[in-house]
Amino acid sequence: KPLDEIFLRQVWSGNVALRDSAKTLQGPNADAARAYLTIMKGPFDRLKDHQPFLGATAKPAGAGFYPDDLTKEAYEAYLAAHPTEVEALRGLNSVVRREGDKLVAVPYPVAYKEWLDVSAAKLREASAKTTNASLKKFLETRAAAFASNDYYESDMAWMDLDAPVEITIGPYETYEDGLMGDKAAFEVYVTVALPAESKALEGYKARLPWLEANLPIPEEHKNLKRGAESPIRVVDSVYAGGDGNRGVQTIAFNLPNDERVREAKGSKKVMLRNVIRAKFDRILVPIAQLVLPADQAAQVTFDAFFDEVLHHELSHGLGPGTITKNGQKTEVRKELQELFSPLEEAKADVMGIYNILALIDKGEMSKDLRAALEPTYVAGLFRSARFGAHEAHGKGVVSQFNYLLEKGALSVDAEGKFRAVSEKFPGAIKDLLHDMLMLQAAGDYVATKDFLDKYGVVSPALDAAIAKLGAVPTDITPDYVGAR
Ligand code: ZN
């Protein structure tokens, strides 16, 4: 598993030594600690803001991409003093190392040569075995990219993949780099395509302009000139590694991130159906049984959950993105800073429901979905709230509960169960979506903070409901039996 080896080093410079020393750990919690080390890909708890659960070392902000002791201030000062080196140092596919008192960029093919060579050889071996031309092209060009560090051609080939096996492999997301968000982490997904299920979703991309026009905000804030359309693929995951298999398991992704590829071909949304199914069976259904009244718990369905996940993903591409503030062009992301992502995630949840309701009304989604929609959504909020209701990120989730309670679209009964009030639900969702989109359209940091502070407070009723969920797992740990 060469990419796991790379990712371990990208998370923290001490990871490999720790993995070895953990083998001799003794005591009643030793096995649990080793298992959690594998799940979290390091000794830092990804469900608790990366606090160490083994040892006392704090996670460096720059993970394993920079010297451990490099602070943001020191790095920014260095960049300011060395303007000609900024482009190399801030590159997506390199690590930053110290050489004397200089900082140098070491490209991935040099830094991770040992594992990238093995991985490229495996990709070429796989390429020799397939008769599918699009897969062959991707595997060959991606193997070459591991040595050249230029991913453009293979990203284009990935967009063109039309094969029974869909493989996503390479350096992609930059979340692991907490210092600058510059550096891409290696991940891999090996998946089996589900062509019939993918075809069933083909119609949604054509409906995106209509959904944008239908948003409950004034015309001038709508983003009616959207770029390339994105294909949607439904797949079953048979192996995931590196950044694709750590902490909370990914249920869908949208790649590539290279803007040049996005302009030419759009981006591809990949839905991992079996992972979504496992979370539904093992987490969502048990949660529904504990926090919803029995009649509503019985209405929760997999189809509604899948549609809500899909429309959450599609909603990230709708609503204000580039905005004008004080006569200047800017981005919502830049204006809202660390509040952007809690608000944007909550927006995607709420807009997903709003859009499904609109498509049901329009006769483009089944009316049968209607009864399942609200209970499935409420159970889903509890699922998300458990990833840290009391932390900054959880405020977006908690806000949805409190806003809907205030509008009477949710009620808490004598047993502490949360009931969706169907008559009031669509109106409250529309109001909530309007308020969130207007915060984004204005790019108003202070108003966003006020909103999240007002609605993001965990109430005693919510706390009590979350406390009942102790026996339900927070997330799944896949065991890829075939790959093993
Ligand atoms: Zn999201």
XYZ file of C-alpha atoms and ligand atoms in Angstrom:
485
model
C 0.000 0.000 0.000
C 2.521 2.606 -1.132
C 0.101 5.557 -0.975
C -0.700 4.828 2.683
C 3.035 5.028 3.344
C 3.179 8.440 1.678
C 0.067 9.706 3.449
C 1.361 8.639 6.894
C 4.407 10.838 6.265
C 2.237 13.685 5.000
C 0.195 13.645 8.219
C 3.156 13.845 10.594
C 6.914 13.344 10.436
C 6.779 11.154 13.557
C 4.120 8.764 12.262
C 6.345 5.948 11.053
C 8.368 5.797 14.273
C 5.167 5.890 16.308
C 3.621 3.040 14.310
C 6.657 0.910 15.185
C 6.735 1.839 18.868
C 2.965 1.281 19.169
C 3.533 -2.413 18.361
C 4.950 -2.919 21.865
C 2.293 -0.886 23.710
C 0.962 -2.703 26.789
C -2.138 -2.303 28.894
C -5.903 -2.668 28.626
C -6.259 0.018 25.936
C -3.289 -0.997 23.789
C -5.304 -2.747 21.059
C -7.836 0.070 20.909
C -5.042 2.640 20.623
C -3.431 0.721 17.761
C -6.767 0.377 15.968
C -7.526 4.076 16.383
C -4.030 4.908 15.139
C -4.866 3.062 11.912
C -8.302 4.699 11.580
C -7.001 8.218 12.209
C -3.756 7.665 10.243
C -1.799 9.113 13.134
C -2.106 9.859 16.884
C -4.387 12.876 16.377
C -8.162 12.526 16.838
C -9.827 13.869 13.689
C -13.174 13.958 15.540
C -11.687 16.192 18.261
C -9.880 18.930 16.389
C -6.733 16.795 15.953
C -5.995 16.561 19.696
C -3.438 13.798 20.394
C -4.971 10.588 21.840
C -1.602 8.819 22.033
C 1.430 10.670 23.356
C 1.427 14.379 24.058
C 2.827 15.849 20.837
C 0.506 18.410 19.256
C -0.060 18.052 15.529
C 2.021 20.599 13.596
C -0.214 23.004 11.661
C 1.647 22.131 8.494
C 1.203 18.365 9.116
C 4.141 16.559 7.471
C 4.420 18.974 4.558
C 6.669 21.505 6.316
C 9.357 21.468 9.020
C 7.498 20.632 12.278
C 8.435 23.871 14.028
C 7.627 26.226 11.119
C 4.912 28.701 12.144
C 2.580 30.503 9.777
C 4.092 33.852 10.740
C 7.657 32.680 10.144
C 6.690 31.082 6.815
C 4.839 34.164 5.596
C 7.780 36.363 6.592
C 10.124 34.046 4.672
C 7.872 34.172 1.587
C 7.717 37.964 1.774
C 11.506 38.146 1.930
C 11.984 35.679 -0.978
C 9.379 36.680 -3.594
C 11.041 34.744 -6.439
C 10.688 31.477 -4.481
C 7.016 31.865 -3.611
C 5.728 29.974 -6.632
C 7.940 26.941 -5.986
C 7.406 26.887 -2.205
C 3.631 27.270 -2.439
C 3.268 24.614 -5.148
C 0.540 21.982 -4.792
C 2.773 18.945 -5.276
C 5.902 19.553 -3.210
C 6.986 19.506 0.431
C 8.919 22.313 2.123
C 12.168 21.367 3.855
C 14.985 23.249 5.623
C 18.446 23.417 4.114
C 20.629 25.338 6.547
C 18.639 28.498 7.132
C 16.946 28.293 3.726
C 13.544 26.777 2.939
C 13.431 24.663 -0.221
C 10.610 23.000 -2.166
C 11.134 19.271 -2.748
C 8.792 17.985 -5.478
C 6.781 14.839 -4.670
C 8.583 12.646 -7.248
C 11.795 13.318 -5.283
C 10.342 13.344 -1.748
C 8.258 10.174 -2.228
C 10.173 8.450 -5.056
C 10.399 5.065 -3.345
C 6.607 4.646 -3.099
C 5.606 6.503 -6.265
C 7.849 4.201 -8.329
C 6.136 1.121 -6.886
C 2.723 2.650 -7.433
C 3.485 3.647 -11.049
C 4.703 0.110 -11.801
C 1.425 -1.297 -10.431
C -0.603 1.121 -12.549
C 1.291 -0.010 -15.674
C 0.720 -3.654 -14.718
C -3.003 -2.951 -14.424
C -2.970 -1.101 -17.729
C -1.508 -4.155 -19.465
C -4.407 -6.244 -18.167
C -7.333 -4.082 -19.258
C -8.819 -3.909 -22.751
C -10.705 -0.702 -21.951
C -9.024 2.123 -23.876
C -10.127 4.960 -21.562
C -8.895 3.112 -18.455
C -5.612 2.177 -20.175
C -5.050 5.823 -21.054
C -5.720 7.008 -17.494
C -3.475 4.365 -15.899
C -0.581 5.069 -18.290
C -0.773 8.861 -18.026
C -1.185 8.771 -14.250
C 1.834 6.453 -13.899
C 3.825 8.985 -15.937
C 2.549 11.852 -13.760
C 3.932 10.159 -10.634
C 7.400 10.755 -12.115
C 6.836 14.069 -13.939
C 4.686 15.715 -11.226
C 2.457 17.096 -14.031
C -1.099 15.823 -13.568
C -2.940 17.779 -16.264
C -3.061 15.128 -18.990
C -4.029 12.333 -16.592
C -6.704 14.514 -14.931
C -8.187 15.036 -18.401
C -8.027 11.258 -18.979
C -9.753 10.698 -15.616
C -12.659 12.898 -16.711
C -12.988 10.752 -19.871
C -12.979 7.409 -17.992
C -15.726 5.136 -19.214
C -14.867 1.749 -17.782
C -16.305 -0.946 -15.505
C -13.619 -0.067 -12.956
C -13.168 3.566 -11.958
C -9.874 4.388 -10.302
C -9.041 7.686 -8.627
C -5.438 7.901 -7.496
C -3.031 10.745 -6.841
C -2.466 13.920 -4.823
C -5.795 15.769 -4.589
C -7.224 17.496 -1.515
C -5.369 20.133 0.506
C -7.300 19.948 3.827
C -4.467 18.124 5.596
C -2.229 21.198 5.196
C -3.492 23.281 8.113
C -0.713 25.852 7.695
C -1.497 27.204 4.223
C -3.939 24.800 2.548
C -1.435 24.537 -0.326
C -0.247 20.936 -0.312
C -2.116 17.982 -1.809
C -2.417 14.689 0.091
C -2.244 11.321 -1.707
C -5.379 9.199 -1.856
C -6.762 6.260 -3.787
C -10.245 4.905 -4.487
C -10.762 1.722 -6.481
C -14.417 1.448 -7.400
C -16.806 -0.595 -9.514
C -18.972 1.499 -11.828
C -22.771 1.205 -11.605
C -23.782 2.429 -15.089
C -27.559 2.042 -14.671
C -27.555 3.988 -11.383
C -25.339 6.680 -12.928
C -27.600 6.987 -15.959
C -30.606 7.521 -13.698
C -28.948 10.677 -12.332
C -27.934 12.096 -15.702
C -30.945 14.395 -15.811
C -29.899 16.389 -12.721
C -27.055 18.305 -14.312
C -29.458 19.683 -16.928
C -31.724 20.893 -14.100
C -29.020 22.901 -12.316
C -29.764 26.195 -14.165
C -33.442 25.844 -13.250
C -32.554 25.130 -9.608
C -30.304 28.211 -9.495
C -33.090 30.365 -10.937
C -35.495 28.887 -8.362
C -33.434 29.910 -5.292
C -35.369 32.088 -2.790
C -33.197 35.210 -3.205
C -33.368 38.342 -5.412
C -32.288 37.877 -9.047
C -29.131 39.959 -8.705
C -27.652 37.482 -6.222
C -28.238 34.428 -8.412
C -25.335 32.967 -10.261
C -26.996 32.303 -13.606
C -23.849 32.034 -15.737
C -22.525 28.727 -14.456
C -19.617 26.955 -16.121
C -19.230 23.455 -17.478
C -21.657 20.739 -16.470
C -20.493 17.997 -14.165
C -21.097 14.306 -14.779
C -22.339 12.277 -11.788
C -21.107 8.700 -11.261
C -22.502 6.154 -8.842
C -19.983 3.485 -7.824
C -19.278 0.849 -5.167
C -15.971 1.305 -3.387
C -13.790 -1.834 -3.177
C -10.649 -0.172 -1.821
C -9.715 3.216 -0.411
C -6.376 4.366 0.960
C -4.363 7.348 2.121
C -6.341 10.553 2.462
C -9.348 8.630 1.063
C -9.491 6.396 4.143
C -8.897 8.321 7.357
C -11.152 9.523 10.141
C -14.695 10.096 8.940
C -15.237 8.070 5.766
C -15.926 9.928 2.523
C -19.326 9.215 0.943
C -18.927 11.348 -2.179
C -16.221 13.442 -3.822
C -15.948 16.022 -6.563
C -12.698 16.095 -8.563
C -10.332 17.143 -10.051
C -9.493 20.453 -8.398
C -7.352 21.764 -11.301
C -9.248 24.813 -12.629
C -7.879 24.266 -16.163
C -9.448 20.795 -16.281
C -12.674 22.143 -14.749
C -12.916 24.786 -17.451
C -12.341 22.289 -20.233
C -14.389 19.359 -18.945
C -16.136 20.353 -15.707
C -15.643 18.164 -12.637
C -16.936 14.701 -11.822
C -19.094 13.946 -8.767
C -18.570 10.402 -7.552
C -21.101 8.878 -5.132
C -19.803 5.882 -3.127
C -23.050 3.933 -2.899
C -21.946 1.061 -0.650
C -20.341 3.479 1.818
C -23.553 5.537 1.906
C -25.493 2.292 2.392
C -23.276 1.185 5.306
C -23.697 4.526 7.066
C -27.444 4.341 6.505
C -27.811 0.811 7.916
C -25.353 1.089 10.808
C -25.799 4.699 11.877
C -28.781 6.545 10.426
C -31.452 3.925 11.085
C -30.392 3.304 14.725
C -30.248 7.079 15.311
C -33.753 7.528 13.849
C -35.083 4.865 16.200
C -33.667 6.660 19.238
C -34.463 10.303 18.477
C -37.545 10.330 16.220
C -41.101 9.343 17.203
C -41.785 5.750 16.100
C -44.102 6.657 13.179
C -41.493 9.007 11.677
C -38.563 6.675 12.367
C -40.397 4.081 10.276
C -40.529 6.505 7.323
C -36.751 6.886 6.996
C -35.527 5.351 3.712
C -32.218 4.697 1.964
C -33.467 6.365 -1.233
C -34.226 9.587 0.630
C -30.811 9.505 2.341
C -29.039 8.899 -0.987
C -30.974 11.746 -2.652
C -30.178 14.082 0.241
C -26.466 13.258 -0.012
C -26.572 13.790 -3.791
C -28.423 17.105 -3.549
C -26.126 18.274 -0.750
C -23.228 17.742 -3.167
C -25.005 19.448 -6.078
C -25.887 22.401 -3.834
C -22.203 23.217 -3.322
C -22.261 24.348 -6.944
C -25.311 26.629 -6.524
C -25.797 30.054 -4.924
C -23.377 32.970 -4.413
C -19.686 32.207 -5.048
C -18.059 35.267 -6.583
C -19.738 38.402 -5.171
C -19.379 42.187 -5.281
C -18.782 43.885 -1.939
C -18.218 47.645 -1.579
C -17.850 47.788 -5.361
C -15.059 45.179 -5.307
C -15.212 41.690 -6.786
C -14.454 39.105 -4.132
C -15.375 35.567 -3.052
C -17.742 34.431 -0.293
C -14.975 32.089 0.910
C -12.515 34.953 1.390
C -14.995 37.237 3.167
C -16.371 34.668 5.635
C -12.967 33.101 6.426
C -13.209 30.302 9.021
C -17.013 30.715 9.151
C -17.287 29.936 5.452
C -17.185 26.198 5.721
C -19.674 25.739 8.636
C -22.143 28.012 6.820
C -21.525 26.458 3.395
C -22.018 22.909 4.723
C -25.272 23.911 6.444
C -26.385 25.729 3.290
C -25.794 22.573 1.245
C -27.919 20.512 3.682
C -30.801 22.988 3.599
C -30.614 23.701 -0.133
C -30.578 19.974 -0.830
C -33.970 19.616 0.910
C -35.312 22.796 -0.724
C -34.316 21.531 -4.179
C -35.765 18.048 -3.670
C -39.053 19.603 -2.510
C -39.046 21.843 -5.608
C -38.359 18.906 -7.932
C -41.140 16.853 -6.295
C -43.540 19.788 -6.801
C -42.423 20.054 -10.411
C -43.183 16.362 -10.953
C -39.507 15.550 -11.635
C -38.932 13.500 -8.504
C -41.278 10.890 -7.078
C -44.032 12.030 -4.689
C -43.311 8.841 -2.705
C -40.149 10.526 -1.486
C -42.068 13.264 0.313
C -42.924 11.333 3.496
C -39.374 10.020 3.897
C -37.630 13.321 3.237
C -38.088 15.158 6.538
C -37.498 12.320 9.051
C -34.437 11.196 7.054
C -33.096 14.754 7.087
C -33.659 15.192 10.840
C -31.957 11.865 11.610
C -29.129 13.010 9.304
C -28.705 16.210 11.338
C -28.159 14.104 14.458
C -25.589 12.048 12.553
C -23.662 15.217 11.644
C -24.111 16.838 15.061
C -22.094 14.003 16.591
C -18.992 15.111 14.691
C -18.713 17.968 17.207
C -21.890 19.902 18.069
C -20.013 22.059 20.553
C -17.205 22.992 18.174
C -17.106 25.760 15.561
C -18.016 23.396 12.741
C -21.023 21.947 14.546
C -22.676 25.357 14.797
C -23.877 25.083 11.213
C -25.623 21.803 12.046
C -27.058 22.996 15.355
C -28.346 26.177 13.678
C -30.613 24.082 11.494
C -32.231 22.438 14.543
C -32.823 25.710 16.373
C -34.089 27.626 13.359
C -36.594 24.897 12.488
C -37.716 24.679 16.139
C -38.225 28.448 16.238
C -40.367 28.283 13.086
C -42.421 25.379 14.436
C -41.184 22.986 11.724
C -39.682 20.770 14.419
C -41.154 19.993 17.813
C -39.868 18.078 20.819
C -42.402 15.760 22.459
C -42.719 14.712 26.104
C -40.308 11.794 25.561
C -37.683 14.120 24.105
C -38.229 12.849 20.530
C -37.883 15.263 17.609
C -40.903 15.393 15.264
C -40.852 17.044 11.835
C -44.025 19.124 11.395
C -44.797 18.542 7.751
C -47.120 21.544 7.137
C -44.505 24.000 8.352
C -41.397 22.282 7.033
C -41.171 23.580 3.428
C -41.775 27.203 4.484
C -39.186 27.051 7.256
C -36.609 25.433 4.956
C -37.220 28.204 2.420
C -36.773 30.951 5.046
C -33.653 29.330 6.461
C -32.131 28.925 3.010
C -32.954 32.554 2.185
C -31.223 33.779 5.347
C -28.113 31.666 4.747
C -27.813 32.645 1.081
C -28.172 36.342 1.924
C -25.322 36.060 4.458
C -23.229 34.614 1.623
C -24.419 37.154 -0.960
C -23.425 40.024 1.354
C -20.139 38.311 2.318
C -20.903 39.659 5.792
C -18.555 38.115 8.373
C -20.105 39.866 11.387
C -23.677 38.963 10.448
C -22.625 35.342 9.823
C -20.975 35.208 13.225
C -24.123 36.661 14.842
C -26.293 34.104 13.054
C -24.127 31.135 14.092
C -23.833 32.451 17.675
C -27.594 32.944 17.925
C -28.720 29.653 16.384
C -25.652 27.467 16.972
C -26.168 26.980 20.719
C -26.812 23.380 21.782
C -30.080 23.330 23.758
C -30.650 20.969 26.708
C -33.196 19.012 24.610
C -30.659 18.488 21.824
C -27.907 17.605 24.279
C -30.168 15.033 25.921
C -31.071 13.511 22.544
C -27.417 13.299 21.470
C -26.567 11.693 24.838
C -28.975 8.836 24.005
C -26.878 7.883 20.971
C -23.881 6.550 22.882
C -24.276 2.975 21.623
C -24.601 3.982 17.955
C -21.228 4.192 16.178
C -20.128 7.680 15.148
C -18.752 6.364 11.879
C -17.918 3.162 10.009
C -14.526 1.526 9.502
C -14.563 -0.295 6.183
C -12.796 -3.612 5.831
C -12.141 -4.146 2.127
C -12.291 -7.929 2.127
C -11.582 -8.315 -1.593
C -8.492 -6.136 -1.439
C -7.284 -7.928 1.675
Zn -20.536 19.277 1.782
